Every structure is written in structure tokens, then in C-alpha cells.
Amino acid sequence: MNTMTLIYILCFFNLCVACPSKKCVYPAIYNFGDSNSDTGAGYATMAAVEHPNGISFFGSISGRCCDGRLILDFISEELELPYLSSYLNSVGSNYRHGANFAVASAPIRPIIAGLTYLGFQVSQFILFKSHTKILFDQLSDKRTEPPLRSGVPRTEDFSKAIYTIDIGQNDIGYGLQKPNSSEEEVRRSIPDILSQFTQAVQKLYNEEARVFWIHNTGPIECIPYYYFFYPHKNEKGNLDANGCVKPHNELAQEYNRQLKDQVFQLRRMFPLAKFTYVDVYTVKYTLISNARNQGFVNPLEFCCGSYQGNEIHYCGKKSIKNGTVYGIACDDSSTYIPSSKGMDC
């Protein structure tokens, strides 16, 4: 994780060189995404996060599908802002310095009923912005106690905030898992996925968003969950040198190529905005390729949860079968590559 932190600090230096001062100052972060940046929505709405998630850094369940911090948390630290509260978590939240609309399992497109897709997250943001503006004005009355007012975003901060987007992995993953789906069908869906992505960015721009920080998708077929359920992994040529599913990672790379082109188009569409495209795929794949040199175990292993044949033992769901205990965490999570479908940061 130290390697990842260093890379993101360097990326922030590249973003901040456009600032007139030596240090970039963003008063707030508004984030949209999936489990890679969910800080409490899945936990608050579906009780989807259980112990031992959160134990390595926060000491208890933190709402993250992770034993420690997410990349978003390191971004908050770098900008000297508090960790983001989830929009859907009503207990103990503070939105003075932004809000997190990311929800675990979220895709860009509304492909599965009940999932909080990107466009819906943006709609929630628009409602949030409208209501908090009214509330802030009401609380500006001197008779109102300052502690209540301090949890509401300042109206002028919306145009000065940084808007981070980390989503797209699930559109590819769900497409590949759909019955009778093919890799070519998923490839053909990419333009529509990115069209809806652009619509979401357009709506945010119309709501005064001017600084965008956009992650591409990682090498999803290096995630143990997908690897174990890939039916053709024993066929020649389907796995790369790291044991990742090659054809599906090629889909992720194609998605990323088109996303990068789309970001260039967004720059032309909105010349008053700043767009930073972050190559998460290369960062993660490089880390996976050098796992043992960095002191990690096999990158296709994970710390919590297990898969036996076609049977899933989810992290935190303790079960005993034939005298073996499943669903508990390993002794030292720091030796495992951060991945998804286990403890996920």
C-alpha cells in the first residue's frame, strides 16, 4: 500500500501544477463510484460489510469493503481533508468537506434493478446540493448553534471542489457474467457505457463541477473472484504470465482506451474544466507483476474468504465444513495484494 500511496501523491503533484500557488487547495471532494471507493453506503443500506473489514487501520468496521484505507482515503489525506462520509449513511456523517455517493457493486449503466448506477448517484448529488444550499441559508441565522451549521457544505465550495469518479469495473464484470453473453458483446457495449458516463459528467458540469479526477478500470481478471469462476482458465493461452485471465483483461484495456479518448473529448467539450485521467490499470498490474519482489504472496490469493470448487465462503461469513473454518481473515493482511471480493482496498 505504501507503493500505491506514493504513486497517488505523485499524481496529485501533476494535478496541482496548474494551481497558482505551490499547494493545491480543494475545500471538498465529491466522489462517485463502486466498492473501490464506497466509504459506507453498502454498509448502511445492505449491511454488506462485516468484521474483519476495517480492522487494520480503523480498528473496527469502517463501512469500507477493506481492512484499511481506500485510494479515496489517501486522496483525502493528501488534500488535508476529513475522510468522506457516505451520502447514504445517516449516522455520524459530516458533509462540510464533501460527500461520497459511491455504492458497492454500482455500474455506470442501469443494468441490474436495485443497483445505484452512476446516473442515479449524480441525481442524488443534485438533490443533495439543492437541499444543502437551502439548509445552509437557514442555518446562517445567528440564532443557530454553530455545530449544526458546521456539518453542511458551504454553497461556494461546490464550484471549487474536486469531483472524483472511480467506476466501470462492474459494467464489464456483469456483462461477462450475464447468461449467454460473449466477450464480443461486452466489447460492443463499451460505447454505450461511455455515452452514459459522459452524460453523468455533463450533469455534474452543469452543477458547477470544474475539476474532475477520473480513474480507469483495473485488471479485473486478476481479481481472484473472477479467476476462480472463469470456466476456460485451463485452456492454453487464456492466462497470462501472472495467472490473470487474458481475454477479459484485454476487454478492460479496450474500455480504458476508449475512456481515455472520451476524457480528451470532454476537455474539448468543457474547456473551462480540468480533467485528470488516472491509469489505475497500469499501477495495479505493475504491482501484481512484481508482487513477490514487493514482499507479497501469490497475487491470486487473498486474505479473507475462500472458494472451494464452486462453493463461496465470503469474508466475514464464518462457516465450518468438515472441521475447517472458512470466512475468517489471515494473520497478516499486509502481505496480500489489495483486491476485490475479499477485503478490497
Short mmCIF file of C-alpha atoms in Angstrom, two decimals:
data_model
loop_
_atom_site.label_atom_id
_atom_site.label_comp_id
_atom_site.label_asym_id
_atom_site.label_seq_id
_atom_site.Cartn_x
_atom_site.Cartn_y
_atom_site.Cartn_z
CA MET A 1 0.00 0.00 0.00
CA ASN A 2 2.91 2.36 0.50
CA THR A 3 3.73 1.96 -3.20
CA MET A 4 0.18 2.89 -4.15
CA THR A 5 0.22 5.90 -1.82
CA LEU A 6 3.44 7.24 -3.32
CA ILE A 7 2.08 6.91 -6.85
CA TYR A 8 -1.07 8.82 -5.99
CA ILE A 9 0.86 11.58 -4.27
CA LEU A 10 2.90 11.96 -7.46
CA CYS A 11 -0.31 12.05 -9.49
CA PHE A 12 -1.62 14.81 -7.26
CA PHE A 13 1.55 16.79 -7.90
CA ASN A 14 0.75 16.58 -11.61
CA LEU A 15 -2.78 17.80 -10.95
CA CYS A 16 -1.63 20.64 -8.74
CA VAL A 17 0.92 22.20 -11.08
CA ALA A 18 -1.96 24.10 -12.68
CA CYS A 19 -2.67 25.85 -9.39
CA PRO A 20 -1.29 29.37 -8.96
CA SER A 21 0.11 28.58 -5.52
CA LYS A 22 2.59 25.87 -4.52
CA LYS A 23 -0.15 23.87 -2.81
CA CYS A 24 -3.49 22.96 -4.28
CA VAL A 25 -6.42 23.69 -2.01
CA TYR A 26 -9.72 21.97 -2.61
CA PRO A 27 -12.34 22.65 0.08
CA ALA A 28 -14.32 19.50 -0.68
CA ILE A 29 -14.39 16.17 -2.51
CA TYR A 30 -17.47 14.70 -4.18
CA ASN A 31 -16.97 11.08 -5.15
CA PHE A 32 -18.91 8.71 -7.39
CA GLY A 33 -18.16 5.03 -7.85
CA ASP A 34 -18.38 1.43 -6.68
CA SER A 35 -16.79 -0.66 -3.90
CA ASN A 36 -13.34 0.67 -4.80
CA SER A 37 -14.37 3.98 -3.18
CA ASP A 38 -17.50 3.19 -1.12
CA THR A 39 -16.94 4.51 2.43
CA GLY A 40 -20.21 3.37 3.96
CA ALA A 41 -23.18 3.16 1.58
CA GLY A 42 -23.16 -0.62 1.23
CA TYR A 43 -22.74 -0.98 4.97
CA ALA A 44 -25.55 1.47 5.77
CA THR A 45 -28.10 0.20 3.27
CA MET A 46 -27.38 -3.54 2.87
CA ALA A 47 -25.23 -4.45 5.89
CA ALA A 48 -22.83 -5.70 3.21
CA VAL A 49 -19.65 -5.04 5.17
CA GLU A 50 -18.84 -7.18 8.19
CA HIS A 51 -15.95 -7.85 10.54
CA PRO A 52 -12.97 -8.19 9.90
CA ASN A 53 -13.27 -5.33 7.39
CA GLY A 54 -11.74 -2.19 8.92
CA ILE A 55 -9.51 -3.93 11.45
CA SER A 56 -6.08 -2.95 10.08
CA PHE A 57 -6.41 0.84 10.20
CA PHE A 58 -9.70 1.97 11.74
CA GLY A 59 -9.78 -0.83 14.31
CA SER A 60 -13.40 -1.77 13.57
CA ILE A 61 -15.90 -1.81 10.72
CA SER A 62 -15.46 1.44 8.78
CA GLY A 63 -18.05 0.93 6.05
CA ARG A 64 -15.34 0.03 3.54
CA CYS A 65 -15.01 -3.32 1.77
CA CYS A 66 -11.46 -3.27 3.04
CA ASP A 67 -9.34 -3.95 6.09
CA GLY A 68 -7.72 -0.49 5.88
CA ARG A 69 -7.97 2.63 3.72
CA LEU A 70 -9.15 3.04 0.15
CA ILE A 71 -7.38 5.10 -2.51
CA LEU A 72 -10.04 7.76 -1.88
CA ASP A 73 -8.91 7.94 1.76
CA PHE A 74 -5.33 8.64 0.68
CA ILE A 75 -6.59 11.38 -1.63
CA SER A 76 -8.43 12.94 1.34
CA GLU A 77 -5.27 12.76 3.43
CA GLU A 78 -3.17 14.33 0.67
CA LEU A 79 -5.63 17.23 0.41
CA GLU A 80 -5.74 17.51 4.23
CA LEU A 81 -9.48 16.88 4.29
CA PRO A 82 -11.51 14.57 6.56
CA TYR A 83 -12.40 11.10 5.28
CA LEU A 84 -15.58 11.32 3.21
CA SER A 85 -18.91 10.43 4.77
CA SER A 86 -21.25 8.36 2.66
CA TYR A 87 -24.34 10.17 1.42
CA LEU A 88 -26.45 7.15 2.40
CA ASN A 89 -25.07 6.83 5.93
CA SER A 90 -27.22 8.91 8.26
CA VAL A 91 -25.30 8.19 11.47
CA GLY A 92 -22.32 10.35 12.41
CA SER A 93 -21.86 11.89 8.96
CA ASN A 94 -20.41 15.34 8.27
CA TYR A 95 -20.68 16.89 4.80
CA ARG A 96 -18.84 20.18 5.27
CA HIS A 97 -15.96 18.97 3.09
CA GLY A 98 -17.86 16.85 0.61
CA ALA A 99 -19.85 13.64 0.31
CA ASN A 100 -19.40 10.17 -1.12
CA PHE A 101 -22.10 8.84 -3.45
CA ALA A 102 -20.26 5.60 -4.33
CA VAL A 103 -22.06 2.33 -3.61
CA ALA A 104 -20.58 -1.16 -3.66
CA SER A 105 -21.47 -3.11 -6.84
CA ALA A 106 -22.52 0.03 -8.73
CA PRO A 107 -22.15 0.10 -12.54
CA ILE A 108 -22.24 3.06 -14.92
CA ARG A 109 -25.35 1.77 -16.71
CA PRO A 110 -28.63 0.75 -15.00
CA ILE A 111 -28.15 -2.87 -15.99
CA ILE A 112 -29.45 -4.57 -12.82
CA ALA A 113 -32.52 -3.43 -10.90
CA GLY A 114 -31.71 -2.11 -7.45
CA LEU A 115 -28.09 -1.13 -8.13
CA THR A 116 -27.23 2.53 -7.63
CA TYR A 117 -25.76 3.25 -11.05
CA LEU A 118 -23.71 6.35 -11.89
CA GLY A 119 -26.57 8.44 -13.26
CA PHE A 120 -28.59 7.80 -10.10
CA GLN A 121 -25.61 8.80 -7.94
CA VAL A 122 -25.40 12.08 -9.86
CA SER A 123 -29.14 12.63 -9.34
CA GLN A 124 -28.57 12.11 -5.61
CA PHE A 125 -25.78 14.71 -5.73
CA ILE A 126 -28.03 17.25 -7.47
CA LEU A 127 -30.71 16.72 -4.81
CA PHE A 128 -28.06 16.92 -2.07
CA LYS A 129 -26.70 20.19 -3.46
CA SER A 130 -30.13 21.75 -3.75
CA HIS A 131 -31.22 20.78 -0.25
CA THR A 132 -27.97 21.71 1.47
CA LYS A 133 -27.98 25.15 -0.12
CA ILE A 134 -31.41 25.79 1.37
CA LEU A 135 -30.33 24.32 4.71
CA PHE A 136 -27.11 26.34 4.83
CA ASP A 137 -29.03 29.56 4.25
CA GLN A 138 -31.48 28.64 7.01
CA LEU A 139 -28.68 27.77 9.41
CA SER A 140 -26.84 31.01 8.70
CA ASP A 141 -29.16 32.72 11.14
CA LYS A 142 -27.05 33.75 14.14
CA ARG A 143 -29.51 32.03 16.46
CA THR A 144 -28.48 28.63 15.07
CA GLU A 145 -25.87 26.70 17.00
CA PRO A 146 -22.52 26.53 15.08
CA PRO A 147 -22.05 22.74 15.47
CA LEU A 148 -25.13 22.06 13.34
CA ARG A 149 -24.06 24.53 10.67
CA SER A 150 -20.53 23.12 10.52
CA GLY A 151 -21.78 19.81 9.11
CA VAL A 152 -23.30 21.40 6.00
CA PRO A 153 -21.27 22.25 2.85
CA ARG A 154 -20.70 25.90 2.05
CA THR A 155 -22.54 26.98 -1.10
CA GLU A 156 -19.44 28.47 -2.69
CA ASP A 157 -17.44 25.25 -2.26
CA PHE A 158 -19.32 23.28 -4.91
CA SER A 159 -17.56 25.11 -7.74
CA LYS A 160 -14.16 24.81 -6.00
CA ALA A 161 -14.36 21.11 -5.10
CA ILE A 162 -12.69 18.17 -6.81
CA TYR A 163 -15.02 15.57 -8.32
CA THR A 164 -13.60 12.04 -8.30
CA ILE A 165 -15.06 9.18 -10.36
CA ASP A 166 -13.99 5.54 -9.93
CA ILE A 167 -16.45 3.27 -11.72
CA GLY A 168 -16.74 0.95 -14.73
CA GLN A 169 -15.35 -2.33 -13.42
CA ASN A 170 -18.80 -3.77 -12.76
CA ASP A 171 -20.16 -2.96 -16.22
CA ILE A 172 -17.53 -5.29 -17.66
CA GLY A 173 -17.88 -7.85 -14.88
CA TYR A 174 -21.69 -8.04 -15.06
CA GLY A 175 -21.55 -8.19 -18.84
CA LEU A 176 -19.24 -11.19 -18.73
CA GLN A 177 -21.37 -12.95 -16.11
CA LYS A 178 -24.64 -12.49 -17.99
CA PRO A 179 -26.04 -15.80 -19.30
CA ASN A 180 -25.14 -16.48 -22.95
CA SER A 181 -23.05 -13.31 -23.10
CA SER A 182 -19.85 -13.19 -25.14
CA GLU A 183 -16.68 -11.14 -24.93
CA GLU A 184 -17.58 -9.54 -28.25
CA GLU A 185 -20.97 -8.48 -26.90
CA VAL A 186 -19.29 -6.81 -23.93
CA ARG A 187 -16.84 -5.09 -26.28
CA ARG A 188 -19.74 -3.71 -28.36
CA SER A 189 -21.37 -2.32 -25.20
CA ILE A 190 -18.41 -0.06 -24.33
CA PRO A 191 -19.51 2.96 -26.45
CA ASP A 192 -22.93 2.96 -24.74
CA ILE A 193 -21.30 2.64 -21.30
CA LEU A 194 -19.11 5.66 -22.04
CA SER A 195 -22.01 7.60 -23.52
CA GLN A 196 -23.80 7.32 -20.19
CA PHE A 197 -20.57 8.19 -18.39
CA THR A 198 -20.35 11.39 -20.45
CA GLN A 199 -23.97 12.25 -19.68
CA ALA A 200 -23.19 12.00 -15.96
CA VAL A 201 -20.16 14.27 -16.32
CA GLN A 202 -22.27 16.76 -18.31
CA LYS A 203 -24.81 16.92 -15.47
CA LEU A 204 -22.05 17.47 -12.91
CA TYR A 205 -20.56 20.23 -15.06
CA ASN A 206 -23.99 21.89 -15.23
CA GLU A 207 -23.95 21.85 -11.40
CA GLU A 208 -20.67 23.85 -11.27
CA ALA A 209 -18.21 20.93 -11.17
CA ARG A 210 -14.96 22.12 -12.73
CA VAL A 211 -12.19 19.75 -11.57
CA PHE A 212 -12.57 16.06 -12.43
CA TRP A 213 -10.32 13.18 -11.31
CA ILE A 214 -11.21 10.06 -13.31
CA HIS A 215 -9.90 6.54 -12.68
CA ASN A 216 -9.83 3.94 -15.42
CA THR A 217 -10.70 0.36 -14.51
CA GLY A 218 -8.14 -2.03 -13.08
CA PRO A 219 -7.16 -5.51 -14.32
CA ILE A 220 -10.41 -7.09 -13.16
CA GLU A 221 -9.42 -10.58 -14.25
CA CYS A 222 -6.52 -10.57 -11.81
CA ILE A 223 -9.14 -10.49 -9.05
CA PRO A 224 -9.27 -13.99 -7.50
CA TYR A 225 -13.09 -14.00 -7.51
CA TYR A 226 -13.25 -13.69 -11.31
CA TYR A 227 -10.30 -16.00 -11.88
CA PHE A 228 -11.83 -18.89 -9.92
CA PHE A 229 -15.13 -18.65 -11.78
CA TYR A 230 -13.64 -18.34 -15.27
CA PRO A 231 -14.57 -21.65 -16.92
CA HIS A 232 -11.80 -21.67 -19.55
CA LYS A 233 -8.78 -20.93 -17.37
CA ASN A 234 -7.22 -24.33 -18.13
CA GLU A 235 -7.30 -23.75 -21.88
CA LYS A 236 -3.99 -22.80 -23.47
CA GLY A 237 -3.39 -19.08 -23.93
CA ASN A 238 -6.19 -17.87 -21.69
CA LEU A 239 -3.97 -16.96 -18.72
CA ASP A 240 -1.08 -14.52 -18.81
CA ALA A 241 2.27 -14.83 -17.01
CA ASN A 242 0.68 -13.67 -13.73
CA GLY A 243 -2.22 -16.13 -13.90
CA CYS A 244 -4.75 -13.42 -14.82
CA VAL A 245 -7.50 -14.12 -17.38
CA LYS A 246 -6.02 -12.60 -20.51
CA PRO A 247 -9.10 -12.18 -22.79
CA HIS A 248 -11.07 -10.37 -20.11
CA ASN A 249 -8.22 -8.06 -19.16
CA GLU A 250 -7.97 -7.20 -22.85
CA LEU A 251 -11.59 -6.04 -22.59
CA ALA A 252 -10.66 -3.86 -19.62
CA GLN A 253 -7.80 -2.38 -21.64
CA GLU A 254 -10.12 -1.68 -24.57
CA TYR A 255 -12.55 0.03 -22.20
CA ASN A 256 -9.68 2.12 -20.85
CA ARG A 257 -8.52 3.13 -24.33
CA GLN A 258 -11.99 4.36 -25.18
CA LEU A 259 -12.38 6.05 -21.79
CA LYS A 260 -9.13 7.94 -22.33
CA ASP A 261 -10.35 9.12 -25.72
CA GLN A 262 -13.60 10.18 -24.08
CA VAL A 263 -11.72 12.24 -21.49
CA PHE A 264 -9.93 14.07 -24.32
CA GLN A 265 -13.32 14.79 -25.87
CA LEU A 266 -14.61 16.07 -22.52
CA ARG A 267 -11.70 18.50 -22.37
CA ARG A 268 -12.76 19.88 -25.75
CA MET A 269 -16.43 19.99 -24.74
CA PHE A 270 -15.76 21.77 -21.45
CA PRO A 271 -12.65 23.96 -21.84
CA LEU A 272 -13.31 25.69 -18.52
CA ALA A 273 -12.97 22.39 -16.64
CA LYS A 274 -9.87 20.36 -15.73
CA PHE A 275 -9.84 16.61 -16.35
CA THR A 276 -7.20 14.23 -14.99
CA TYR A 277 -7.23 10.65 -16.29
CA VAL A 278 -5.58 8.24 -13.83
CA ASP A 279 -4.19 4.97 -15.21
CA VAL A 280 -5.15 2.66 -12.35
CA TYR A 281 -4.81 -0.39 -14.60
CA THR A 282 -1.07 0.06 -15.12
CA VAL A 283 -0.45 0.84 -11.46
CA LYS A 284 -2.28 -2.28 -10.25
CA TYR A 285 -0.96 -4.61 -12.93
CA THR A 286 2.61 -3.49 -12.29
CA LEU A 287 2.10 -4.18 -8.60
CA ILE A 288 0.68 -7.63 -9.36
CA SER A 289 3.56 -8.41 -11.75
CA ASN A 290 6.09 -7.53 -9.05
CA ALA A 291 4.16 -8.98 -6.12
CA ARG A 292 6.84 -11.30 -4.80
CA ASN A 293 9.59 -8.71 -5.24
CA GLN A 294 7.49 -6.34 -3.13
CA GLY A 295 7.06 -8.92 -0.36
CA PHE A 296 3.52 -10.07 -1.24
CA VAL A 297 2.21 -13.62 -1.53
CA ASN A 298 0.74 -15.05 -4.74
CA PRO A 299 -1.48 -12.25 -6.16
CA LEU A 300 -4.28 -14.74 -6.85
CA GLU A 301 -4.60 -15.41 -3.14
CA PHE A 302 -6.49 -13.14 -0.79
CA CYS A 303 -6.63 -12.64 2.92
CA CYS A 304 -10.29 -13.19 3.76
CA GLY A 305 -12.86 -15.59 2.36
CA SER A 306 -12.26 -18.65 0.19
CA TYR A 307 -13.50 -20.63 -2.77
CA GLN A 308 -13.72 -24.41 -2.66
CA GLY A 309 -14.83 -25.81 -6.00
CA ASN A 310 -17.98 -23.84 -6.82
CA GLU A 311 -18.67 -23.02 -3.18
CA ILE A 312 -18.10 -19.46 -1.94
CA HIS A 313 -17.16 -18.62 1.65
CA TYR A 314 -17.49 -14.83 1.89
CA CYS A 315 -15.23 -12.70 4.05
CA GLY A 316 -16.83 -12.26 7.46
CA LYS A 317 -19.33 -15.08 6.94
CA LYS A 318 -17.80 -17.67 9.24
CA SER A 319 -18.66 -21.27 8.45
CA ILE A 320 -17.30 -24.70 9.34
CA LYS A 321 -17.16 -27.57 6.87
CA ASN A 322 -15.54 -30.93 7.57
CA GLY A 323 -13.80 -29.37 10.55
CA THR A 324 -12.28 -26.47 8.54
CA VAL A 325 -13.21 -22.88 9.42
CA TYR A 326 -13.91 -20.58 6.45
CA GLY A 327 -14.65 -16.87 6.10
CA ILE A 328 -12.06 -15.61 8.59
CA ALA A 329 -9.11 -13.33 7.91
CA CYS A 330 -5.47 -14.27 7.53
CA ASP A 331 -2.95 -13.36 10.22
CA ASP A 332 -1.17 -10.62 8.22
CA SER A 333 -3.21 -8.82 5.55
CA SER A 334 -0.23 -6.60 4.63
CA THR A 335 1.31 -9.50 2.69
CA TYR A 336 -1.64 -9.72 0.29
CA ILE A 337 -2.21 -7.70 -2.86
CA PRO A 338 -5.22 -5.39 -2.46
CA SER A 339 -8.06 -6.88 -4.48
CA SER A 340 -11.83 -7.08 -4.68
CA LYS A 341 -14.35 -9.65 -3.47
CA GLY A 342 -12.25 -10.21 -0.38
CA MET A 343 -11.03 -7.32 1.73
CA ASP A 344 -10.84 -4.86 -1.05
CA CYS A 345 -8.54 -1.81 -0.66
#
